[in-house]
XYZ file of C-alpha atoms in Angstrom:
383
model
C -85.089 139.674 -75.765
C -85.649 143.504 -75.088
C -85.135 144.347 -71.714
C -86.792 147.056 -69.372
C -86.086 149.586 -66.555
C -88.249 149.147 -63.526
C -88.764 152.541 -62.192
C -90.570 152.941 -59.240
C -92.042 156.645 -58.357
C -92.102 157.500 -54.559
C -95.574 158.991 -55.165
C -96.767 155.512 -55.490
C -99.563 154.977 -52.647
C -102.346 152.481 -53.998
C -102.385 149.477 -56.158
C -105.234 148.394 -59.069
C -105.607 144.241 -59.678
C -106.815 142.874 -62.667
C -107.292 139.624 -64.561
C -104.343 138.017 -66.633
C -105.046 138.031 -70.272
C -103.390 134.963 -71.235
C -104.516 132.825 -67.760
C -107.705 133.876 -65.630
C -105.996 132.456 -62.416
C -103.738 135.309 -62.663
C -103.745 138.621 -61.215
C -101.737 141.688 -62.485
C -100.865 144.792 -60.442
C -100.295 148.158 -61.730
C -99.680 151.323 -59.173
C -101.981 154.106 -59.512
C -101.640 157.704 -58.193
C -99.031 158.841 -60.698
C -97.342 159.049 -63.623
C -95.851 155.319 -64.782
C -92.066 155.237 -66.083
C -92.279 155.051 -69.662
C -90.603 152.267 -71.244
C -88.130 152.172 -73.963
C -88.484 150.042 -76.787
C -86.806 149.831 -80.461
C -88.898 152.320 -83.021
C -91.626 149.888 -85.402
C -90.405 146.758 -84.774
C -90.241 144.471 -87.728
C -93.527 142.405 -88.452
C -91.798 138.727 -87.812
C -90.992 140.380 -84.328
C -94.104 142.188 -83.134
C -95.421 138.462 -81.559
C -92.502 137.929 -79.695
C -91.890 141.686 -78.509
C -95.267 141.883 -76.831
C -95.012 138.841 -75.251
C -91.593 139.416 -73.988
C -92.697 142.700 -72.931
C -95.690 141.097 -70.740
C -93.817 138.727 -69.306
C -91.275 141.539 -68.359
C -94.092 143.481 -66.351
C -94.957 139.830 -64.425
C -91.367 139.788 -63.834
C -91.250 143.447 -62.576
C -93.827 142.571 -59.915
C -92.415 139.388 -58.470
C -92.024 140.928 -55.366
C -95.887 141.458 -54.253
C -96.763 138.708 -52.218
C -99.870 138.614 -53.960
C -98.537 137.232 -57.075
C -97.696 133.833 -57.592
C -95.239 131.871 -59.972
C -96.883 132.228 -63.479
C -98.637 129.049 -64.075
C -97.611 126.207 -66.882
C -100.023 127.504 -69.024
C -98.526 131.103 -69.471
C -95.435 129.012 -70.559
C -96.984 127.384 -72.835
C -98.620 130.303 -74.502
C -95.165 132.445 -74.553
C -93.142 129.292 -76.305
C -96.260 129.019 -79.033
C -95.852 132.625 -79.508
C -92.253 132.292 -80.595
C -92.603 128.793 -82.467
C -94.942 130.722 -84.413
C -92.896 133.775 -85.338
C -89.768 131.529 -86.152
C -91.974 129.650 -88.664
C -93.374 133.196 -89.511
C -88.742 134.470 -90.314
C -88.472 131.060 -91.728
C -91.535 131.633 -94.519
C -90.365 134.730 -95.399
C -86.520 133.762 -96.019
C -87.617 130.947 -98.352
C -89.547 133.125 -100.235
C -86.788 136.070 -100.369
C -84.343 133.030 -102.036
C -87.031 132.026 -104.351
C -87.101 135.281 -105.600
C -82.855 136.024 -106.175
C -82.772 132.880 -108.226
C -80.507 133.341 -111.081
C -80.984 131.929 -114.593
C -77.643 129.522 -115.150
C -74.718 131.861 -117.418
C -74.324 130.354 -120.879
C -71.308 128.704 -121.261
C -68.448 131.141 -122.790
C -67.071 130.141 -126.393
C -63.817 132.383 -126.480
C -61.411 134.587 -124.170
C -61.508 138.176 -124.369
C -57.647 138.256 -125.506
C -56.794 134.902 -127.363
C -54.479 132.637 -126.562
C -51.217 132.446 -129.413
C -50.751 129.309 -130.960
C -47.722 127.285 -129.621
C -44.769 126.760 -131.921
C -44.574 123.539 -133.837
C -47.733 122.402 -132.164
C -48.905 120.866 -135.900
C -45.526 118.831 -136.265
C -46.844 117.434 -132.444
C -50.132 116.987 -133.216
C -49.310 115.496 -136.528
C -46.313 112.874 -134.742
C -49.475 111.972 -132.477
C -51.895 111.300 -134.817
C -49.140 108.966 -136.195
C -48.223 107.202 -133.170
C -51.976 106.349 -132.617
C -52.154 104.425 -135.651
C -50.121 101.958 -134.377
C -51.855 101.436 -131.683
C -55.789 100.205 -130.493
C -57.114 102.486 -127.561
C -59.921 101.950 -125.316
C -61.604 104.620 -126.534
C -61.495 103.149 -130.093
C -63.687 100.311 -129.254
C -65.642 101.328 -126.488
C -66.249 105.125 -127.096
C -69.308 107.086 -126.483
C -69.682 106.550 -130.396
C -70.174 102.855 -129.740
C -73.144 103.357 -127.307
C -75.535 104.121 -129.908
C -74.464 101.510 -132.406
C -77.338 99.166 -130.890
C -80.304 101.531 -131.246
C -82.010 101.973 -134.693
C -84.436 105.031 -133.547
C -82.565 108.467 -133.649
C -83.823 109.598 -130.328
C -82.636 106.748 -128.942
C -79.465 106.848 -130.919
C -78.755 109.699 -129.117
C -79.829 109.216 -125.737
C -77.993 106.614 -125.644
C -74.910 108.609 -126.785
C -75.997 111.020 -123.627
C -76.186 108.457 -121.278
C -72.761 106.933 -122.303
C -71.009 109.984 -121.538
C -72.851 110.676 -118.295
C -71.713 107.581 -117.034
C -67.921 107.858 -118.142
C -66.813 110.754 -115.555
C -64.670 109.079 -113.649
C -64.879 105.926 -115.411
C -62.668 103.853 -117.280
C -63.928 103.254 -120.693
C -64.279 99.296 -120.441
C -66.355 99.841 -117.375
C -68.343 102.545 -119.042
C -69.299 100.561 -122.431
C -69.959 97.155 -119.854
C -72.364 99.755 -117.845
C -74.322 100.661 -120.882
C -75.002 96.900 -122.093
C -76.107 96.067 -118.954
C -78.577 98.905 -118.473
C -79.728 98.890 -122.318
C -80.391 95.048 -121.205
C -82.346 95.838 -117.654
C -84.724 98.527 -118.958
C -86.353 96.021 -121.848
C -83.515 95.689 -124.546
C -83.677 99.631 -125.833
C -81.956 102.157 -124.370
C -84.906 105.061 -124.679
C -86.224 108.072 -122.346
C -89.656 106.085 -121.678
C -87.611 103.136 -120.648
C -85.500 105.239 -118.413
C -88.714 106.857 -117.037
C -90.701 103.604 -116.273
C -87.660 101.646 -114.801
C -87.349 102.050 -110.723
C -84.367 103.595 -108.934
C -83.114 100.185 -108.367
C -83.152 98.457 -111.920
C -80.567 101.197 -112.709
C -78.695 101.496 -109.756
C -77.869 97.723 -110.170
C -76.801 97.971 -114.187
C -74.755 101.181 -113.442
C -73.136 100.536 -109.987
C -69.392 99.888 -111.520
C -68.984 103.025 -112.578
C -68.236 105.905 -110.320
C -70.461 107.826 -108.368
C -73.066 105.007 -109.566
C -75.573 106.807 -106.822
C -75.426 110.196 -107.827
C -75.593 109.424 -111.695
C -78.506 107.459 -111.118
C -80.739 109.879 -109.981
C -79.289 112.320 -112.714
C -79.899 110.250 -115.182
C -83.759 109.703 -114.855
C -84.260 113.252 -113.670
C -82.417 114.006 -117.254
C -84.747 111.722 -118.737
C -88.110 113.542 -117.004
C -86.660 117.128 -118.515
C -85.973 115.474 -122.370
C -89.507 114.360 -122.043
C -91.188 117.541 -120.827
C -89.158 120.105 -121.683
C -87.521 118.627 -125.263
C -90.244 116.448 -126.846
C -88.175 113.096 -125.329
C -85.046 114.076 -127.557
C -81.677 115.633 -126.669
C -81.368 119.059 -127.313
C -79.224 120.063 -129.864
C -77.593 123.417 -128.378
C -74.395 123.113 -125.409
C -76.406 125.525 -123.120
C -79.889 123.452 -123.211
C -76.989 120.146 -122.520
C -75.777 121.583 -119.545
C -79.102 122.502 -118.165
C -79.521 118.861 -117.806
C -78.602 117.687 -114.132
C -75.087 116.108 -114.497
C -73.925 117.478 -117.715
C -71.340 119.560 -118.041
C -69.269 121.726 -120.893
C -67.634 118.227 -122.309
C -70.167 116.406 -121.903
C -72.474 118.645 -123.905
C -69.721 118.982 -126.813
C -69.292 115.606 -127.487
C -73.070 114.662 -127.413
C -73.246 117.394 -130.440
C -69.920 116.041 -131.993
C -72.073 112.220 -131.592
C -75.323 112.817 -131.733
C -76.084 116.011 -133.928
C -72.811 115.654 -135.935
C -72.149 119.813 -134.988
C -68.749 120.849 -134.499
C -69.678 123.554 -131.950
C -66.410 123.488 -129.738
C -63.984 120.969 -128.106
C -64.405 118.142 -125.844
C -61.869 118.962 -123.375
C -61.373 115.679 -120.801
C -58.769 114.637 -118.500
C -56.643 113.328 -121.213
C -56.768 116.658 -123.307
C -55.764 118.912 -120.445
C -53.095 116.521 -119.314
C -51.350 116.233 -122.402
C -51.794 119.908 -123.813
C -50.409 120.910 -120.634
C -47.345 118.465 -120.756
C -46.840 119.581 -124.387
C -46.297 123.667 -123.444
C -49.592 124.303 -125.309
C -50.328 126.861 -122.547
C -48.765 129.933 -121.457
C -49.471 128.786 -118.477
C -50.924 125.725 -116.657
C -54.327 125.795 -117.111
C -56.677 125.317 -113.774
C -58.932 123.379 -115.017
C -60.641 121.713 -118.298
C -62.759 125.033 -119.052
C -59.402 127.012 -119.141
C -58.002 124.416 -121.513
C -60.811 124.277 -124.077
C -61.253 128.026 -123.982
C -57.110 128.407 -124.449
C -57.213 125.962 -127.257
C -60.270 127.340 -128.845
C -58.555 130.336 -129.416
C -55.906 129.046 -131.832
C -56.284 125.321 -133.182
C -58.211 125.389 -136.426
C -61.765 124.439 -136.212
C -61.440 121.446 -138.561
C -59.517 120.206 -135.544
C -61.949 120.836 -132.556
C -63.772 117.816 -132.737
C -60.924 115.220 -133.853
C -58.461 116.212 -131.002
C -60.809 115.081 -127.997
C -60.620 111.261 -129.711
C -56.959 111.445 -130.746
C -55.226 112.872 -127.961
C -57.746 110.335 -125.075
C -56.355 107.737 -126.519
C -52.534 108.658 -126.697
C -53.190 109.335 -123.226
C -54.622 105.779 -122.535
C -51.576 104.372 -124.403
C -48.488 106.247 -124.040
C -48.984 109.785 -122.396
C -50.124 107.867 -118.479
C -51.174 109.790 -115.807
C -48.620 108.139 -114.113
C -45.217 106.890 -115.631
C -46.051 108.150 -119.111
C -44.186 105.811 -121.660
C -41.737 108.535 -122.968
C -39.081 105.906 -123.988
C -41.939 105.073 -126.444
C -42.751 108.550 -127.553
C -41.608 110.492 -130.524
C -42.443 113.406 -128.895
C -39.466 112.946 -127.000
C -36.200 112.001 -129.361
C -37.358 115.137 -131.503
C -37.801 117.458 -128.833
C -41.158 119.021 -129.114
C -42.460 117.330 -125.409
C -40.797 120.290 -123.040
C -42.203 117.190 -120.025
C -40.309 114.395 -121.673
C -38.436 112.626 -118.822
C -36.354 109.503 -120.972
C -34.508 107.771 -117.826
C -32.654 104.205 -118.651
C -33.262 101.365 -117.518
C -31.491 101.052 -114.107
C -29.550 97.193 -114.537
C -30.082 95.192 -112.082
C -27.928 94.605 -109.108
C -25.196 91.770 -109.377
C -24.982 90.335 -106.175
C -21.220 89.945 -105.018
C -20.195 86.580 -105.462
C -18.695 85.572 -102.439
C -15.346 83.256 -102.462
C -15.464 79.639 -100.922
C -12.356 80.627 -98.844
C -14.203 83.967 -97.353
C -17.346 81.482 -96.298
C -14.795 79.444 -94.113
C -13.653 82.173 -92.351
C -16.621 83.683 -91.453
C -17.882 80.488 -90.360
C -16.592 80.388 -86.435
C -14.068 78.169 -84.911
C -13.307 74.508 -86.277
C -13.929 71.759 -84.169
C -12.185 68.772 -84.817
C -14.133 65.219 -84.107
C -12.234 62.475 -84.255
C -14.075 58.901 -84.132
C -12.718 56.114 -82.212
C -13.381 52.455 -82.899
C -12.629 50.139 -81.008
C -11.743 46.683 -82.141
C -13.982 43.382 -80.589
């Protein structure tokens, strides 16, 4: 609140009344006879400021003359005019910020496709790869049987084909795979038996809260998903687009995501799917110069040198050596190739400890550790 100077002139000898502006029971003062102190105020206030200066300023000349006996205590009334005044002009600052951010909104950056200096290729990362792609012969994944491949497998309309292919991977961040494919059924089963946009659309909150709400973040990925399907509807004639940047305009899709729905969906091998798995193992493999920070960093590093032939293969192959062998935690390195032929720098082959033998303990050692001997003899006693 500004504040003011009283000044009072010593040439002062008469005093004018009149009527309050804002309450008639009011009575203002002003001395007469000579020149009044000017006041000083900020130059042009700002327009969101001009209600709430003058009324300040008012109320600053009833303050200045709280001395004349004449005067009373302003009334409730006044009060209530002055707090209106400033409810007003914060609603007034409030208007104008919203429409200030409304107007610096930024159009979302497309998402990059290469580094400005590319990354080398590792050495003997093909004699990996290809010692990989053997060791996951041998073995059945999760991800072989309950992919976001399989999703679609019930649908025999291509839109739905492939919104069903979306769906399944917006529901597998943070999801195990059996949970993910068990998610899908259920929801393909609560919205009518076909997994389509309109079906999405016309089905409450609830009905897919309750098919969904194994997987993680069951709350949040149920509103993306029908706000996704509202945008394929109005924005993509109710089918996915077929381009990563229209993908990750979608609320809950991101880089991988949007990948893999081509790799699925459109059958376009526009970059790699990079997932937890991918930037695990690449990074446990000395694929990187350094450790990547995060997914982006490893698809963009392994963009730059892995033949494109490769890009969309390498998401399925290397998720499910990492469901198999390469754990998050306690990989299976005893059961790696990777590691007898040195081309895992992270291998970590510890034996077996054996198991403690437990001391056996001599029948002579338990008697003397047993305490004193006490000797009973019986007595009978003949009749």
């Amino acid at each position: 609140m500004p504040t003011t100077r009283r000044q009072v002139s010593k040439a002062v000898t008469r005093l004018s009344s009149r009527a309050s502006q804002y309450h008639g029971a009011v009575t203002l003062y002003e001395a007469t006879g000579s020149a009044q102190p000017s006041t000083l105020r900020s130059p042009s206030p700002k327009p969101s400021k001009r209600i709430k200066l003058e009324v300040d300023s008012n109320f600053s000349e009833l303050s200045d003359l709280s001395d004349l006996s004449d005067l009373g205590t302003p009334s409730k009334s006044l009060h209530k005019t002055l707090r209106t005044a400033k409810l007003e002009d914060t609603e007034l600052e409030e208007d104008t910020s919203s429409r200030v951010r409304s107007k610096s909104s930024k159009k979302p950056k497309p998402i990059p496709q290469s580094l400005d200096t590319p990354h080398p290729a590792p050495p003997r990362w093909k004699e990996a790869y290809d010692a990989i792609k053997i060791m996951r012969t041998q073995t059945v994944a999760p991800v072989d049987t309950m992919g976001c491949d399989r999703a679609q497998h019930n649908e025999t309309d291509p839109k739905n084909r492939r919104f069903s292919t979306l769906v399944s991977l917006m529901l597998s961040s943070q999801t195990k795979d059996e949970v993910t494919d068990a998610a899908v059924k259920k929801l393909r089963t609560a919205v009518g038996g076909t997994l389509s946009i309109d079906a999405i659309i016309s089905a409450d909150d609830a009905t897919i809260s309750d098919a969904i709400a194994k997987v993680g973040f069951w709350r949040r990925k149920t509103t993306y998903i029908k706000k996704a399907a509202l945008r394929l509807r109005d924005d993509f004639d109710s089918d996915v687009p077929k381009t990563v940047d229209e993908l990750c305009s979608l609320p809950g899709v991101g880089p991988k995501m949007a990948f893999l729905t081509l790799h699925v969906a459109w059958n376009l091998n526009l970059g790699i799917g990079v997932d937890v798995h991918v930037h695990r193992i690449t990074d446990r493999l000395g694929w990187h110069r350094r450790s990547p920070k995060n997914p982006e960093e490893t698809r963009l590093n392994l963009q730059s040198w892995l033949p494109t032939e490769l890009h969309r293969e390498i998401n399925h192959t290397l998720v499910g050596f990492g469901q198999t062998i390469c754990l998050p935690v306690r990989p299976k390195c005893d059961s790696c190739t990777l590691s007898s032929s040195g081309l895992c720098p992270s291998a970590s082959t510890k034996s077996a400890k054996s198991p403690r033998k437990r001391k056996r303990r001599s029948t002579s050692d338990l008697e003397r550790e047993s305490g004193p001997k006490v000797d009973i003899a019986i007595e009978s006693s003949e009749l």
